[in-house]
PDB file of C-alpha atoms and ligand atoms in Angstrom:
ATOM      1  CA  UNK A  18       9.837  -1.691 -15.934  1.00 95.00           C
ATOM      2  CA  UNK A  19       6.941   0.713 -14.016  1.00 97.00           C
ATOM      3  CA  UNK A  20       7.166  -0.021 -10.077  1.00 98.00           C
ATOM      4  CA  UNK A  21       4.660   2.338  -8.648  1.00 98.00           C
ATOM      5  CA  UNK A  22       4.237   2.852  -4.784  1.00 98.00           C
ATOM      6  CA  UNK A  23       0.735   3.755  -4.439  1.00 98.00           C
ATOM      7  CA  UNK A  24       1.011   5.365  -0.990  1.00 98.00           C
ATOM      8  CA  UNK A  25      -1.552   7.140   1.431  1.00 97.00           C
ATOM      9  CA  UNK A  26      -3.232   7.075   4.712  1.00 96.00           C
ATOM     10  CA  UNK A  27      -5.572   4.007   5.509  1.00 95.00           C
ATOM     11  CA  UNK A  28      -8.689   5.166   3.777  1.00 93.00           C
ATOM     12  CA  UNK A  29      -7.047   6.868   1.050  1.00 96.00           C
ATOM     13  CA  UNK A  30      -7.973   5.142  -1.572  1.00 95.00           C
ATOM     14  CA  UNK A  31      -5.418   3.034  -2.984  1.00 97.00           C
ATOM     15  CA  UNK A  32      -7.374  -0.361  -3.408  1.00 95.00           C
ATOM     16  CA  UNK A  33      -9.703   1.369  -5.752  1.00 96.00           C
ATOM     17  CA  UNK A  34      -6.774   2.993  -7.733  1.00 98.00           C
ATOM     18  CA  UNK A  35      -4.402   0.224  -7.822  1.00 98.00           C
ATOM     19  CA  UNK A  36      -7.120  -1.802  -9.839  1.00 96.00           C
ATOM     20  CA  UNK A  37      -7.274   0.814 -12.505  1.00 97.00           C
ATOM     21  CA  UNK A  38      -3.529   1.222 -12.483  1.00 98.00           C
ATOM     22  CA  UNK A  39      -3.286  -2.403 -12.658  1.00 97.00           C
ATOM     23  CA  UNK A  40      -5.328  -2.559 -16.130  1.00 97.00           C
ATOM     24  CA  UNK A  41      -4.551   0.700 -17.588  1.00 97.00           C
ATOM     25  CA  UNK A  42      -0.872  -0.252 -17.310  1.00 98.00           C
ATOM     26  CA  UNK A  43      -1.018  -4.024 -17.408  1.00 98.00           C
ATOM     27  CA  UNK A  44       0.816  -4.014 -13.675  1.00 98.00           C
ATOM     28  CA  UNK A  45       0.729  -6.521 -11.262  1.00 98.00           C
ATOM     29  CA  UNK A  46      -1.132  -5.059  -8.226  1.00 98.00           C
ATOM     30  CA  UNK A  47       0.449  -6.175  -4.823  1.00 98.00           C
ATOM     31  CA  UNK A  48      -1.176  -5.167  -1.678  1.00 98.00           C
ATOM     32  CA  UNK A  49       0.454  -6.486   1.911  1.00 98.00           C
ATOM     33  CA  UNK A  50      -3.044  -6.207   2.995  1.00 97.00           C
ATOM     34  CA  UNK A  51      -5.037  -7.930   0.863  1.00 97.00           C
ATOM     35  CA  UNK A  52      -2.342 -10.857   1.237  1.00 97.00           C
ATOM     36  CA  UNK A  53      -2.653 -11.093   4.832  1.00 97.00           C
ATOM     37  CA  UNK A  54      -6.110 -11.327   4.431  1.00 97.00           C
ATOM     38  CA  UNK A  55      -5.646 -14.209   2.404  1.00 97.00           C
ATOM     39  CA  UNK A  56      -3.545 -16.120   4.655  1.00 97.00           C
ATOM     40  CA  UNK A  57      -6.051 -15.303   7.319  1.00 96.00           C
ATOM     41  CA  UNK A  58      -9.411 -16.877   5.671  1.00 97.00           C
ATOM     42  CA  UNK A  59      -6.971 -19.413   4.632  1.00 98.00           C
ATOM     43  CA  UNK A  60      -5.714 -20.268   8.260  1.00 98.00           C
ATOM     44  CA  UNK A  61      -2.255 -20.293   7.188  1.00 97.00           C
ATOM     45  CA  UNK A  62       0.396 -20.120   9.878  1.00 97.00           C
ATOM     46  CA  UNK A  63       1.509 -16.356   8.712  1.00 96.00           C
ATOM     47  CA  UNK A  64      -2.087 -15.427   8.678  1.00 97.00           C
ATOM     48  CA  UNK A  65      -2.208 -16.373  12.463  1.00 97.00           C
ATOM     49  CA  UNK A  66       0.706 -14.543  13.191  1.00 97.00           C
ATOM     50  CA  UNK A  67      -0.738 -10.984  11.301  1.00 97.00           C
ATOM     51  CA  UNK A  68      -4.023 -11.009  11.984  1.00 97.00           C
ATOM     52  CA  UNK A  69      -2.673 -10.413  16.202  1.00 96.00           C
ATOM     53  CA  UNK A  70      -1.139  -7.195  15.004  1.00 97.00           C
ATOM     54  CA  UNK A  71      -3.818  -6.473  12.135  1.00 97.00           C
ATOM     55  CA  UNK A  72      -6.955  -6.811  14.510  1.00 96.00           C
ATOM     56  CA  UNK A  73      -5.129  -4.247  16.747  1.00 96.00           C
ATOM     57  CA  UNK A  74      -4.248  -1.615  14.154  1.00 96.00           C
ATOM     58  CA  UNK A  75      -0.332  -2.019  14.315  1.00 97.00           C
ATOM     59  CA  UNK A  76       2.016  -3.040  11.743  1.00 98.00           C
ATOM     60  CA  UNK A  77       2.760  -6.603  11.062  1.00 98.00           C
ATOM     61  CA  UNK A  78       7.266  -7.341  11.707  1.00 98.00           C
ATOM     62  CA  UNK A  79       8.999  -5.966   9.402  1.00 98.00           C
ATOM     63  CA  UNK A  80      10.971  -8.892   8.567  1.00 97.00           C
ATOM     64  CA  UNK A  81       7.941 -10.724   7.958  1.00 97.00           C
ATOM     65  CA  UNK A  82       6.171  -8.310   5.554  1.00 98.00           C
ATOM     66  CA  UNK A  83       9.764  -7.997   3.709  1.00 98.00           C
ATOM     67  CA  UNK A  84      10.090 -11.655   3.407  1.00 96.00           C
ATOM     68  CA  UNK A  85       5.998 -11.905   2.200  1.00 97.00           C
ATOM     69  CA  UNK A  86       6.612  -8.856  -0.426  1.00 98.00           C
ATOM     70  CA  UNK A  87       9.988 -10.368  -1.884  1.00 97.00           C
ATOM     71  CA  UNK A  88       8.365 -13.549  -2.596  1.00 97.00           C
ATOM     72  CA  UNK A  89       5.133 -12.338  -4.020  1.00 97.00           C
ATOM     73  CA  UNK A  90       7.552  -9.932  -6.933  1.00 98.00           C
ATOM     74  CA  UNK A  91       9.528 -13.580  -7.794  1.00 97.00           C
ATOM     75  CA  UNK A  92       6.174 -15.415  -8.286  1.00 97.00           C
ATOM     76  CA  UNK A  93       5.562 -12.755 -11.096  1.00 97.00           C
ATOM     77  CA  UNK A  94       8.785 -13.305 -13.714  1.00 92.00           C
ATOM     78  CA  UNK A  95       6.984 -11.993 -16.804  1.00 94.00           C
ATOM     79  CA  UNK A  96       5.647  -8.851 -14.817  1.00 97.00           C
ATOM     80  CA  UNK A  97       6.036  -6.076 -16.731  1.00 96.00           C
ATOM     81  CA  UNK A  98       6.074  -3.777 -13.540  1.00 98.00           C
ATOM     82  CA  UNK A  99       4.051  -3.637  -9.919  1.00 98.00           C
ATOM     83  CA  UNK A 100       1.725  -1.693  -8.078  1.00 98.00           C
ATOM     84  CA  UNK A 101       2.808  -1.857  -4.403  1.00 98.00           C
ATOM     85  CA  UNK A 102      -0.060  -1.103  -2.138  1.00 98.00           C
ATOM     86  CA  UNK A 103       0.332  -0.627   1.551  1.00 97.00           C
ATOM     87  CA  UNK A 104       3.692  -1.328   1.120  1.00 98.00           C
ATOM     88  CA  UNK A 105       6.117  -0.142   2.086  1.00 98.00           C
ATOM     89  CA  UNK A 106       4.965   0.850   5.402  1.00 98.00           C
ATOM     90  CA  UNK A 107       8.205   1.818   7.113  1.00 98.00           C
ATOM     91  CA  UNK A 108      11.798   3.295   6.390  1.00 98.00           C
ATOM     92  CA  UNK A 109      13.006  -0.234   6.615  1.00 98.00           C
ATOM     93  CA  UNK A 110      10.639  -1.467   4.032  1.00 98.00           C
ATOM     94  CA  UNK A 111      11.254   1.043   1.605  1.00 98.00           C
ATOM     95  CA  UNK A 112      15.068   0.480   1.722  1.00 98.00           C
ATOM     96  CA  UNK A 113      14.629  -3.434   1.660  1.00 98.00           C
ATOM     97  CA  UNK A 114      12.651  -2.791  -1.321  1.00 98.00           C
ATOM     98  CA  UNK A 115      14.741  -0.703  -3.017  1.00 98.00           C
ATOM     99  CA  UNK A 116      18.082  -2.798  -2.329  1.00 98.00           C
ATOM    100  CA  UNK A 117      15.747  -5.900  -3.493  1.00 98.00           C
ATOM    101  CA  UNK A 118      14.529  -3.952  -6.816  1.00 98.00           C
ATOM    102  CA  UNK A 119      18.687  -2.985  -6.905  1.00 98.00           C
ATOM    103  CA  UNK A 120      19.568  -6.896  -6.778  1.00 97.00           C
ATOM    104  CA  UNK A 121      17.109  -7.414  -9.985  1.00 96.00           C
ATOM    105  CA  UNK A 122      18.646  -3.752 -11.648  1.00 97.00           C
ATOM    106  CA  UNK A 123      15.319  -2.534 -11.072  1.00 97.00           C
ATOM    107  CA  UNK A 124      13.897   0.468  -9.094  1.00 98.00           C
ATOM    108  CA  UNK A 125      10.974   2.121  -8.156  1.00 98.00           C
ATOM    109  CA  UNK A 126       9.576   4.534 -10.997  1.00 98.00           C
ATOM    110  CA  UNK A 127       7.695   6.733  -8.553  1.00 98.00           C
ATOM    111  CA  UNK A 128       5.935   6.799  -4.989  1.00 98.00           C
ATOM    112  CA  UNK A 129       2.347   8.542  -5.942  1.00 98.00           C
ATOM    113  CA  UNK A 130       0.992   9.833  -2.236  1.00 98.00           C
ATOM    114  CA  UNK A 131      -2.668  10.090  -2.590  1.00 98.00           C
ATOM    115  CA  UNK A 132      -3.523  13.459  -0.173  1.00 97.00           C
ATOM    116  CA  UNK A 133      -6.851  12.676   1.933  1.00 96.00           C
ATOM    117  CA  UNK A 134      -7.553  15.113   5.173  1.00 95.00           C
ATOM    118  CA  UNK A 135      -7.921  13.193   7.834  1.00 93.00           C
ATOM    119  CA  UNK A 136     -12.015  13.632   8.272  1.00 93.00           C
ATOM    120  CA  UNK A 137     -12.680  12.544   5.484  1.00 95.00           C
ATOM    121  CA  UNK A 138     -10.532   9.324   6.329  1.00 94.00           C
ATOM    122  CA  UNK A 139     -12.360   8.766   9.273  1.00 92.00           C
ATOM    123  CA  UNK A 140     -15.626   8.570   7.579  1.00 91.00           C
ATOM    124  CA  UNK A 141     -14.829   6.891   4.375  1.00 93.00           C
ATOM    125  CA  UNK A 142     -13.610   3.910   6.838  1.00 93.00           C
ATOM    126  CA  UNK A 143     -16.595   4.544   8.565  1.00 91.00           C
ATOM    127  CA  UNK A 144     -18.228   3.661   5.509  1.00 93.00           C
ATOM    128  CA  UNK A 145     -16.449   0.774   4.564  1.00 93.00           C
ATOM    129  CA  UNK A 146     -16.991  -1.025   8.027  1.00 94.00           C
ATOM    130  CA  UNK A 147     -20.338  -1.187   7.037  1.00 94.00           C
ATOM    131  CA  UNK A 148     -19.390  -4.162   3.945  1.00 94.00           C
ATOM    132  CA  UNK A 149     -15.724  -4.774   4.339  1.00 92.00           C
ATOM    133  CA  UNK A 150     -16.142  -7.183   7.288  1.00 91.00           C
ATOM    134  CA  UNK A 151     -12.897  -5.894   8.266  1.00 91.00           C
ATOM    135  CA  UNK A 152     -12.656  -6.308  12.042  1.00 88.00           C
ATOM    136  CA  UNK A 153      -9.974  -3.057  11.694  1.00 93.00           C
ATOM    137  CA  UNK A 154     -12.653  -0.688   9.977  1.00 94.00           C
ATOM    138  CA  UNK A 155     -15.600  -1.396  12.525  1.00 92.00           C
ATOM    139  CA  UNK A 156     -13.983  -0.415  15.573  1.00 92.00           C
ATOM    140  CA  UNK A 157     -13.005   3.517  15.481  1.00 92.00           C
ATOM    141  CA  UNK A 158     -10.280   2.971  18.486  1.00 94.00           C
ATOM    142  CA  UNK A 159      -8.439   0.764  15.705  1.00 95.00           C
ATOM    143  CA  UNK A 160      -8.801   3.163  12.784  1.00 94.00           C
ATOM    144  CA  UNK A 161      -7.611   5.950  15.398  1.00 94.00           C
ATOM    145  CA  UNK A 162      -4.371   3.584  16.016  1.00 96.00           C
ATOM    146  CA  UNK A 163      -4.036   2.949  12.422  1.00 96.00           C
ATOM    147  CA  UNK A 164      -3.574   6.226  11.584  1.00 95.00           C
ATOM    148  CA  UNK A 165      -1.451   7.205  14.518  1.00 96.00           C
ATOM    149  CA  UNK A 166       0.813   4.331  13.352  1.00 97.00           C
ATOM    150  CA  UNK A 167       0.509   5.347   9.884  1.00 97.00           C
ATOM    151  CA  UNK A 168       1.872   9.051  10.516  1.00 96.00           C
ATOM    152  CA  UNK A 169       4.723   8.425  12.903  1.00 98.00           C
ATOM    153  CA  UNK A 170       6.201   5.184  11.064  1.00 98.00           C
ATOM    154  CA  UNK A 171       4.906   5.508   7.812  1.00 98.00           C
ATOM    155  CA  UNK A 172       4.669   8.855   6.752  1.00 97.00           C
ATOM    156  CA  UNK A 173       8.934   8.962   6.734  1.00 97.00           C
ATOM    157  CA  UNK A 174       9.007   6.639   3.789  1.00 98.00           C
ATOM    158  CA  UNK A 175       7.338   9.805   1.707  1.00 97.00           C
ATOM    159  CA  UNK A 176      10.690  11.459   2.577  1.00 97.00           C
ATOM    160  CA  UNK A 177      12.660   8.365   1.790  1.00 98.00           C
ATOM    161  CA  UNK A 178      11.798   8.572  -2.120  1.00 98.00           C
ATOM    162  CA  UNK A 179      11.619  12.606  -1.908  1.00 98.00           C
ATOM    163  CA  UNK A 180      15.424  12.551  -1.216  1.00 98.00           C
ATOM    164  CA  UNK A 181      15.997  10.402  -4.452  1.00 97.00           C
ATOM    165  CA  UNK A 182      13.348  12.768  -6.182  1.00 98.00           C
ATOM    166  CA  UNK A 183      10.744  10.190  -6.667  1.00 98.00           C
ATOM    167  CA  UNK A 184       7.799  11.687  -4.343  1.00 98.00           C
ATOM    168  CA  UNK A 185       4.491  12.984  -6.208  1.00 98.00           C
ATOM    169  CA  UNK A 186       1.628  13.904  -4.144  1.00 98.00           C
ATOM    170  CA  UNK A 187      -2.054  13.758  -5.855  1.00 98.00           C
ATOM    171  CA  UNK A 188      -4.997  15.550  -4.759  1.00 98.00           C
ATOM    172  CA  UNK A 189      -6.955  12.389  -3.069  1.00 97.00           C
ATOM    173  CA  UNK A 190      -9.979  14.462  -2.642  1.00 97.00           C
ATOM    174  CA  UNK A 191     -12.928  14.136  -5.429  1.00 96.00           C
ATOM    175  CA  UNK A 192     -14.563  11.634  -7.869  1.00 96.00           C
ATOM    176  CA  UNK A 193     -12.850   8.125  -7.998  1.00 97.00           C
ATOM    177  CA  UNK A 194     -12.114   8.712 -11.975  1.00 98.00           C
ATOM    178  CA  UNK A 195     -11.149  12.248 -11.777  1.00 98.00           C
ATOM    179  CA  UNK A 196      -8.560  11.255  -9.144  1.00 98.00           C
ATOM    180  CA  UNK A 197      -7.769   8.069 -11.654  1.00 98.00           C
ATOM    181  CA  UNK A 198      -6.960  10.619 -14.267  1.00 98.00           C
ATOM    182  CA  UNK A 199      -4.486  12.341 -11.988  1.00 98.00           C
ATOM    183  CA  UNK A 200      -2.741   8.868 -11.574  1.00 98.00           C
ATOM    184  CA  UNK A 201      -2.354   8.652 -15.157  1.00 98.00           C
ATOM    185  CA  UNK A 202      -1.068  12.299 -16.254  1.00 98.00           C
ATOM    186  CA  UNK A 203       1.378  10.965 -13.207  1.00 98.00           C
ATOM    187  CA  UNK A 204       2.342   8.050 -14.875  1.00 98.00           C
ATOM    188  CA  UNK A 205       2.155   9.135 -18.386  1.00 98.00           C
ATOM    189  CA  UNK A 206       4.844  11.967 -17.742  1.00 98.00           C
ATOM    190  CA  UNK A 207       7.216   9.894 -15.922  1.00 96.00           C
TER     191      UNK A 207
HETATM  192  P1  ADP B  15      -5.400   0.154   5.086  1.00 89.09           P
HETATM  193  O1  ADP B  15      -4.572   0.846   4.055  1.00 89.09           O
HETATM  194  O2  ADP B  15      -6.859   0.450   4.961  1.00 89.09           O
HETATM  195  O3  ADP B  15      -4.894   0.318   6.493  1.00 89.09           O
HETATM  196  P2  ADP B  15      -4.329  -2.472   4.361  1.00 89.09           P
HETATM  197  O4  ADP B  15      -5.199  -3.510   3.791  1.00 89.09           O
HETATM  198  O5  ADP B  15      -3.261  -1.891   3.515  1.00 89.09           O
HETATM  199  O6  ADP B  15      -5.366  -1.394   4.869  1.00 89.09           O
HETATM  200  O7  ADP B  15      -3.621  -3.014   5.696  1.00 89.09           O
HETATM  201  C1  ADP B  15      -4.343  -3.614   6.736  1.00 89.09           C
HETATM  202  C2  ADP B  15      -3.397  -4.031   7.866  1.00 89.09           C
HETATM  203  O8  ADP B  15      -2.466  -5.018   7.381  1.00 89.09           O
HETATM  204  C3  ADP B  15      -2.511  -2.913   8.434  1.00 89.09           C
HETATM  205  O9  ADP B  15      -3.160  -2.156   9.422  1.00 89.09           O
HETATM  206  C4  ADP B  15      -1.331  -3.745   8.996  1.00 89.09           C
HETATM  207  O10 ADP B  15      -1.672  -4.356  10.220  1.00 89.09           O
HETATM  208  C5  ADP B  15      -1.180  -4.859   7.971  1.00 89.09           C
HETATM  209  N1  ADP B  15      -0.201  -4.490   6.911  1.00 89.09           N
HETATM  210  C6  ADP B  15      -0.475  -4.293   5.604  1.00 89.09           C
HETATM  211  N2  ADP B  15       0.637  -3.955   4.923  1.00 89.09           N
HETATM  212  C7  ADP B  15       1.649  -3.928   5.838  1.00 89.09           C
HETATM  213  C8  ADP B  15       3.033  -3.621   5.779  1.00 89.09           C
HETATM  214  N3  ADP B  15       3.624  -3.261   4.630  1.00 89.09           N
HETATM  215  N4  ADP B  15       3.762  -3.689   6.931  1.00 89.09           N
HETATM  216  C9  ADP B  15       3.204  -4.046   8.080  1.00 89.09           C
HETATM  217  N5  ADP B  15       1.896  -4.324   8.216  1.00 89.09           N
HETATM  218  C10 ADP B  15       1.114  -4.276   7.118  1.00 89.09           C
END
């Protein structure tokens, strides 16, 4: 099976990959984020307890995210592989993921770190604020913290799958297909 970790920076782009990823490969696209969102607008007693950290920037428990993830993959039996997205989002993620994938003699294929300078972050989040209705794009205190968060806490996890030779960075900078087509001469040569 393909288990991809598409992995960047907030603002990287990996909503807007995953979904070609997800076709191109016939994957089952994950993302933590877009889950908690559901539970939000749903009013579900997890989305009550994310959306205190999410409106602030800051990660969501680990245990909680772990326990989300694990039974999001068992929902999907006849998967033929997953697209994690914004996940996983610390070194205890990635090694509850991996020991998970272990338990199912499964592992991850490849973690596929879309590069993005951080100006250009900043502004395509900017940008977004202005249709996501995402509380944690309009306010630029909260994409400061996400970042901050993102580089001390989730940044290791690149290193996790480096030391088991699994890390491939992609240029994150140009148009969305060109960087699309990096993903897949990625993929393909796996
Ligand atoms: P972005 O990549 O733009 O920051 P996401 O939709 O991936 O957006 O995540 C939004 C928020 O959801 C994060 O800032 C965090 O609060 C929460 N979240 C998502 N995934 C995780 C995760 N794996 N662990 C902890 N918190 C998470």
């Amino acid at each position: 099976m393909l288990h991809i970790i598409l992995f960047g920076p907030p603002g990287a782009g990996k909503g807007t990959q995953a979904a070609f990823l997800q076709e191109k490969y016939n994957l089952i696209h994950l993302s933590t984020g877009d889950i908690f969102r559901y539970h939000i607008k749903n009013n579900t007693e997890l989305g009550a307890k994310a959306k205190a950290f999410m409106d602030k920037g800051q990660l969501v428990p680990d245990s909680l995210t772990i326990e989300l993830l694990e039974s999001e993959v068992i929902k999907h039996a006849d998967a033929k592989g997953f697209i994690f997205d914004g996940f996983p989002r610390t070194s205890a993620q990635a090694e509850a993921l991996d020991n998970f994938l272990a338990s199912r003699n499964e592992a991850i294929s490849a973690l596929l770190s879309l590069e993005v300078p951080e100006a250009e972050l900043k502004s395509r989040l900017a940008e977004r604020a202005k249709t996501s209705g995402r509380a944690d794009d309009a306010d630029p205190k909260v994409i400061e913290n996400r970042i901050a968060v993102y580089r001390k806490e989730t940044e290791p996890v690149k290193s996790h799958y480096q030391a088991l030779g699994k890390h491939i960075k992609i240029d994150g900078i140009g148009s969305i297909s060109e960087i699309s087509e990096r993903l897949f001469v990625a993929i393909d040569a796996l």
